[in-house]
Tab-separated table of C-alpha atoms in Angstrom:
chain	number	residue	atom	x	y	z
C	1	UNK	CA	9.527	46.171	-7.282
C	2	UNK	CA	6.151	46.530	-9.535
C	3	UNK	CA	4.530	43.583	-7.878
C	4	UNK	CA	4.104	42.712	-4.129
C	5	UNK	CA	2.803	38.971	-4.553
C	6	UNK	CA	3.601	36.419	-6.882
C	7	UNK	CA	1.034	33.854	-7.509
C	8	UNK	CA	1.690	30.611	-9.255
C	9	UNK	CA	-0.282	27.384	-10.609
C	10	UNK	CA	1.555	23.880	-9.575
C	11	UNK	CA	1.433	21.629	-12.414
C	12	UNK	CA	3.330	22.547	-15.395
C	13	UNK	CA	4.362	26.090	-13.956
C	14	UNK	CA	7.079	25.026	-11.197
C	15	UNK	CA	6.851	21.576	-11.206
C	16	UNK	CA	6.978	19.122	-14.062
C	17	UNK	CA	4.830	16.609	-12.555
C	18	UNK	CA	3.621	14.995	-15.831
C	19	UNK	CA	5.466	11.591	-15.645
C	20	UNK	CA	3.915	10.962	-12.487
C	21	UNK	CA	0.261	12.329	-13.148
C	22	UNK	CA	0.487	10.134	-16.287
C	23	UNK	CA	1.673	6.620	-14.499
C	24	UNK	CA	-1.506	7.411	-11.884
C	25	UNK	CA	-3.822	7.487	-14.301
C	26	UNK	CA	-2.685	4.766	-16.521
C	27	UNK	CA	-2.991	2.879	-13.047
C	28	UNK	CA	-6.577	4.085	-11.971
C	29	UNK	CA	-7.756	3.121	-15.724
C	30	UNK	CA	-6.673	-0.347	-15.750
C	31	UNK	CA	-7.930	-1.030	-12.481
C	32	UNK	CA	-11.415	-0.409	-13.987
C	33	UNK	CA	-10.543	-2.097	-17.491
C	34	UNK	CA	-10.241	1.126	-19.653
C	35	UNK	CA	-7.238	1.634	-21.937
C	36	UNK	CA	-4.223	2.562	-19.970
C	37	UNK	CA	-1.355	3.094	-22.108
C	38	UNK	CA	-1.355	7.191	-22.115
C	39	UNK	CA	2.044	8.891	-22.924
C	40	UNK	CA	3.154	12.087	-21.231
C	41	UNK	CA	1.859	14.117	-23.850
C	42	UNK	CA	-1.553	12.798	-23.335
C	43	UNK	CA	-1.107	13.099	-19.454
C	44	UNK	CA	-0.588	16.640	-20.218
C	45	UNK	CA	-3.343	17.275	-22.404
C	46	UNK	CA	-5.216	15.557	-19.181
C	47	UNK	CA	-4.184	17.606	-16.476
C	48	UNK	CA	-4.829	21.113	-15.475
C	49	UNK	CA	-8.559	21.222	-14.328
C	50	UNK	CA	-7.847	18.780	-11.520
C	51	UNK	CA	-8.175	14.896	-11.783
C	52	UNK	CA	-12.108	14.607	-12.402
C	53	UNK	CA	-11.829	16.205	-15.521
C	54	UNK	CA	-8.490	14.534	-16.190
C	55	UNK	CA	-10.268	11.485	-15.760
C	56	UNK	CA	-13.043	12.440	-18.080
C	57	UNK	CA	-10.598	13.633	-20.824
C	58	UNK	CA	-8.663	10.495	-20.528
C	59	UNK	CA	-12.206	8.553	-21.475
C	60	UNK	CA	-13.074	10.706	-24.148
C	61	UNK	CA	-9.986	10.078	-25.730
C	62	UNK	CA	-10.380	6.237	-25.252
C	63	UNK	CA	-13.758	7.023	-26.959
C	64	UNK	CA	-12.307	8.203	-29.869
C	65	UNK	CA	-12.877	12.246	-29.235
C	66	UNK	CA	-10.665	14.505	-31.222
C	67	UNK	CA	-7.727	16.150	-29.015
C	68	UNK	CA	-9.095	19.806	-29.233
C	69	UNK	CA	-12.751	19.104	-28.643
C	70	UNK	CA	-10.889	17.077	-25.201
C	71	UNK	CA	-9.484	20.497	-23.672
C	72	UNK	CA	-12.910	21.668	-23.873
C	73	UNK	CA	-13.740	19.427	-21.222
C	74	UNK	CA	-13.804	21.177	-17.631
C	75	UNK	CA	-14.420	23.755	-15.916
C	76	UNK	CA	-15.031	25.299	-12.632
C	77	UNK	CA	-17.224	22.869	-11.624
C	78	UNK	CA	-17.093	18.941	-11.895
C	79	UNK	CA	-19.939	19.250	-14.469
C	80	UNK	CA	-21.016	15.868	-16.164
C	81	UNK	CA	-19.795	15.618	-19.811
C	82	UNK	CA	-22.386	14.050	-22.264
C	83	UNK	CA	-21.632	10.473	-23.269
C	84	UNK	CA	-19.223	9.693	-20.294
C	85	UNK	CA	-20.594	7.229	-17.603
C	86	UNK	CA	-19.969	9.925	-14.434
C	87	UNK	CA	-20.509	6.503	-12.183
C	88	UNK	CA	-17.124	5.329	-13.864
C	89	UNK	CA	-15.110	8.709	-13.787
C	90	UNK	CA	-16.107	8.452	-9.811
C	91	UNK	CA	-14.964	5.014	-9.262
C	92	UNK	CA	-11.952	5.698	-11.236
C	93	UNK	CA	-11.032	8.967	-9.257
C	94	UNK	CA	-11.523	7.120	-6.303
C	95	UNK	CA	-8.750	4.807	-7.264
C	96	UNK	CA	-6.497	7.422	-8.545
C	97	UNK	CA	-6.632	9.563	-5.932
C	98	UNK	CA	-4.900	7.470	-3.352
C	99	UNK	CA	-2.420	6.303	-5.518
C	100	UNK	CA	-1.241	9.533	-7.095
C	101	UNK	CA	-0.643	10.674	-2.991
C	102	UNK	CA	1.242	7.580	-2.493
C	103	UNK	CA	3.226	7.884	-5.908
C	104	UNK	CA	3.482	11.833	-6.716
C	105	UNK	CA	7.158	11.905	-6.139
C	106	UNK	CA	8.688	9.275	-7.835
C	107	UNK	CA	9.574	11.676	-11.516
C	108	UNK	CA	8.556	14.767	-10.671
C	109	UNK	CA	10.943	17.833	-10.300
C	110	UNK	CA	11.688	21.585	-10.168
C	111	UNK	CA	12.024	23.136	-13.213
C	112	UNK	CA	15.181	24.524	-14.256
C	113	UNK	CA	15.146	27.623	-11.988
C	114	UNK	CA	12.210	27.692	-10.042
C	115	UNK	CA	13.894	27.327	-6.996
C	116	UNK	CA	16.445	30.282	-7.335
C	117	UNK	CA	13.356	32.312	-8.185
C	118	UNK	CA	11.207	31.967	-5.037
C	119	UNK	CA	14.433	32.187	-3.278
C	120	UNK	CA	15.055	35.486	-5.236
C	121	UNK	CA	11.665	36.802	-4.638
C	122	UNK	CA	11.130	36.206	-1.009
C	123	UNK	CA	14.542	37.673	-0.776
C	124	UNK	CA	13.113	41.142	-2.264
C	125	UNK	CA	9.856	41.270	0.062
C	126	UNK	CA	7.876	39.926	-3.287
C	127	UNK	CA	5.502	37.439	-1.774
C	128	UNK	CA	4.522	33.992	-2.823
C	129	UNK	CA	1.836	31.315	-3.320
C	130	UNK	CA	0.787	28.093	-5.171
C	131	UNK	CA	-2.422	27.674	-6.448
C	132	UNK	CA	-3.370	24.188	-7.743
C	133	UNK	CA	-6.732	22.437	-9.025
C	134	UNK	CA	-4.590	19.294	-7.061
C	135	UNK	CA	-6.431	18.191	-4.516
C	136	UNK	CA	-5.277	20.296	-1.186
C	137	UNK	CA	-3.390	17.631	0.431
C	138	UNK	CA	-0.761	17.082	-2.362
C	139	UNK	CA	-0.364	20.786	-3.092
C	140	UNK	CA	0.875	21.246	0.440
C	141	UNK	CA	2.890	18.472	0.602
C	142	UNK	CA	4.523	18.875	-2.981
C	143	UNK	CA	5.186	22.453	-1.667
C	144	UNK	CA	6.970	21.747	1.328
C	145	UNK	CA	9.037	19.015	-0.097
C	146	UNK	CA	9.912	20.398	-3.476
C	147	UNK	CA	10.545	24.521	-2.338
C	148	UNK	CA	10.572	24.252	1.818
C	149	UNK	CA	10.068	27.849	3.112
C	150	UNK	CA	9.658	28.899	-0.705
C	151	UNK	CA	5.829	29.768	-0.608
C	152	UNK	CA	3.983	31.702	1.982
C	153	UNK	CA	0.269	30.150	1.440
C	154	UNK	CA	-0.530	27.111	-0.969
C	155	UNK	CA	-3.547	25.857	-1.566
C	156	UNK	CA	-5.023	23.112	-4.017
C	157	UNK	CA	-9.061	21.919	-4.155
C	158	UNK	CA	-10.725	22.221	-1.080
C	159	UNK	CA	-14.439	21.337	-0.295
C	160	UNK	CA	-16.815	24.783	-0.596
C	161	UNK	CA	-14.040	26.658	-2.604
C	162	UNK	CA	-14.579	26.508	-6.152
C	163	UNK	CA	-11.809	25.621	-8.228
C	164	UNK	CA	-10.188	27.350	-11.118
C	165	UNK	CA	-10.767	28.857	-13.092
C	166	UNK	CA	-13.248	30.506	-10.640
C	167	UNK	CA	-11.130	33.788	-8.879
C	168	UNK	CA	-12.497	32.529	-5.096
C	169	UNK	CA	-8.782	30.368	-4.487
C	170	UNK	CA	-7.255	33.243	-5.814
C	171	UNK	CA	-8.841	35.961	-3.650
C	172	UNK	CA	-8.799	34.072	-0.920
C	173	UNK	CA	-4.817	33.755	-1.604
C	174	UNK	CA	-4.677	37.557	-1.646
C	175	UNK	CA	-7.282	38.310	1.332
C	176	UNK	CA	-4.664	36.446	3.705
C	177	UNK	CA	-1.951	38.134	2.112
C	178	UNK	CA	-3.136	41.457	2.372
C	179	UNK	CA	-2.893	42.740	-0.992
C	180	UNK	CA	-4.976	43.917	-4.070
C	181	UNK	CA	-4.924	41.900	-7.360
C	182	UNK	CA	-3.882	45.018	-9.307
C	183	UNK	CA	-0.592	44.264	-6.807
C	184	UNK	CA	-0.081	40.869	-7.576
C	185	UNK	CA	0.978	38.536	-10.704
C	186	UNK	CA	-0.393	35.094	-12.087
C	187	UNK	CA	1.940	33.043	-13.634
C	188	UNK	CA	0.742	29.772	-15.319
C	189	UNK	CA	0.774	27.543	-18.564
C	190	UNK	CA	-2.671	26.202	-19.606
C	191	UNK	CA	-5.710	28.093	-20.879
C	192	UNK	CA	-7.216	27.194	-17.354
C	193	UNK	CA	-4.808	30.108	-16.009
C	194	UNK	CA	-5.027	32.008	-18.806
C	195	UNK	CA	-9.084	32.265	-17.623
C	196	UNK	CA	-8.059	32.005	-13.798
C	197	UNK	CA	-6.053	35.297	-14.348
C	198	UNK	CA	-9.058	37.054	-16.128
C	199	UNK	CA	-11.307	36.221	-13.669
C	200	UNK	CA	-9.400	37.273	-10.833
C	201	UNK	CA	-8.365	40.492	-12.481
C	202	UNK	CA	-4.815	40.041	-12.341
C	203	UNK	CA	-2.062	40.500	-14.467
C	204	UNK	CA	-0.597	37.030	-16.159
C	205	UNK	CA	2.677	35.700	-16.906
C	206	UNK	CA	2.672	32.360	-19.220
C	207	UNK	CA	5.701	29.791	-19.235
C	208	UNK	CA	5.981	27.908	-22.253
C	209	UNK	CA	7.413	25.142	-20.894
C	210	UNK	CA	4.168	23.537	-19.420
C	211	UNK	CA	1.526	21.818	-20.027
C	212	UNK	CA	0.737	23.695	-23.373
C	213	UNK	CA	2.988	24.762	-26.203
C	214	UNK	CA	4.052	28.406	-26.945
C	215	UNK	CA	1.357	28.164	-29.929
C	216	UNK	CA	-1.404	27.140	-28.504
C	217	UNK	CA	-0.688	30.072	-25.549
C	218	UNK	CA	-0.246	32.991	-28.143
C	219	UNK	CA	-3.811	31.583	-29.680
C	220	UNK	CA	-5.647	31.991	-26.048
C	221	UNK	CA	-4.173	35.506	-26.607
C	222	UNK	CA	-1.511	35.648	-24.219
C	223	UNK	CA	0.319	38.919	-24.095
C	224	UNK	CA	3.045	37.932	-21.949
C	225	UNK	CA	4.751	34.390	-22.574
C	226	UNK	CA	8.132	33.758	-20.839
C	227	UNK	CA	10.977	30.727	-21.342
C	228	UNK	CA	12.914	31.136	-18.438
C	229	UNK	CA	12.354	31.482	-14.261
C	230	UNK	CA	14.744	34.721	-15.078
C	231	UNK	CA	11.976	35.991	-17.261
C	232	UNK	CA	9.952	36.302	-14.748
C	233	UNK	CA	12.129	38.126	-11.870
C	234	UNK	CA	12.579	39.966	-14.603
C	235	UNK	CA	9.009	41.346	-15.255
C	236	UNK	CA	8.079	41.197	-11.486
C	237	UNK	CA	10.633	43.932	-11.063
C	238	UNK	CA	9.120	46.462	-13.867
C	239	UNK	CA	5.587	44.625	-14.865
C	240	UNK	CA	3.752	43.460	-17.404
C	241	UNK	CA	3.310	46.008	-19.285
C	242	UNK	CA	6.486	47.428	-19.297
């Protein structure tokens, strides 16, 4: 086995939790009179920073911004974005965040595979975490009822860690795991992991069945893009560059 840990983002990467992220926001936005009538392809041009700047992305589109300048939005911090009232995107996350805990199960699945995977990995002493800009309390929950016994750590935003695409949830992943990043894998499927990777110094897998297409991953310059979970056993057995 090249690798010895396996770490993976949440959203997009092992669980298709668009539907749901979507119908949360559309809720939090009418609740404060904004336009709430986002498809799942805008929820997933949303999500993947964590729901502050999902929240701001959603009211920059309402405000007419093009969709590439919107991905631009977010980063490791929740930085105020010129022209967007950050008094709104507060009282709006405050409504959204609630609701998505109550109502983050109702569409969202596994994706084809994912399951077998962990099981497969665990199986072959690889081991295996979730990181997530989610807030902490869903990422832990999701985990346990989605792939019970399937992850060793998982961890989503916490207070006085900074979030992706900052490496600190990422070493602190390792540090409790005991191993080096040159030891471990990324796997993830928005330019937010693509960076998160970087950062951390570890070697990246990309799934193209995520929140971004195949195209828009190969333009990031991703080296290693995958369309299967068997992809991946695959290159956690001989690496990435292999």
């Amino acid at each position: 086995m090249f690798y010895k840990a396996a770490i993976f983002d949440m959203d997009g990467t092992i669980l298709d939790t668009s539907d749901d992220l979507t119908s949360a926001i559309n809720y939090a936005m009418k609740m404060h009179g904004h336009r709430h009538d986002f498809m799942n392809a805008d929820g997933r041009l949303f999500f993947g920073s964590g729901a502050h700047t999902a929240i701001q992305r959603a009211l920059a589109l309402e405000a007419g911004m093009d969709r590439d300048a919107i991905l631009q939005i977010g980063s490791a911090s929740n930085g105020e974005v010129p022209g967007i009232d950050e008094s709104e995107v507060l009282k709006i996350l405050d409504t959204y965040s609630p609701y998505y805990k109550a109502h983050n199960a109702i569409e969202t699945r596994p994706y084809d595979g994912i399951t077998d995977l962990l099981k497969n990995l665990r199986q072959e002493g690889v081991k295996t975490a979730v990181v997530s800009n989610k807030p902490n309390n869903s990422v832990v929950q999701l985990a346990a009822d989605y792939f019970a016994g399937g992850f060793d750590l998982a961890i989503g935003e916490t207070e006085g860690i900074a979030r992706k695409p900052a490496p600190d949830m990422n070493y602190l992943i390792l540090d409790k795991l005991g191993i080096r990043a040159q030891d471990a894998v990324y796997i993830g499927d928005t330019e937010i992991d693509f960076a998160t990777a970087a950062n951390t110094g570890m070697d990246l897998i990309m799934v193209d069945w995520g929140f971004r297409p195949k195209a828009q991953l190969q333009a990031l310059g991703a080296k290693v893009i995958v369309s299967s979970a068997k992809e991946i056993m695959d290159i956690v057995r001989r690496g990435c560059g292999a």
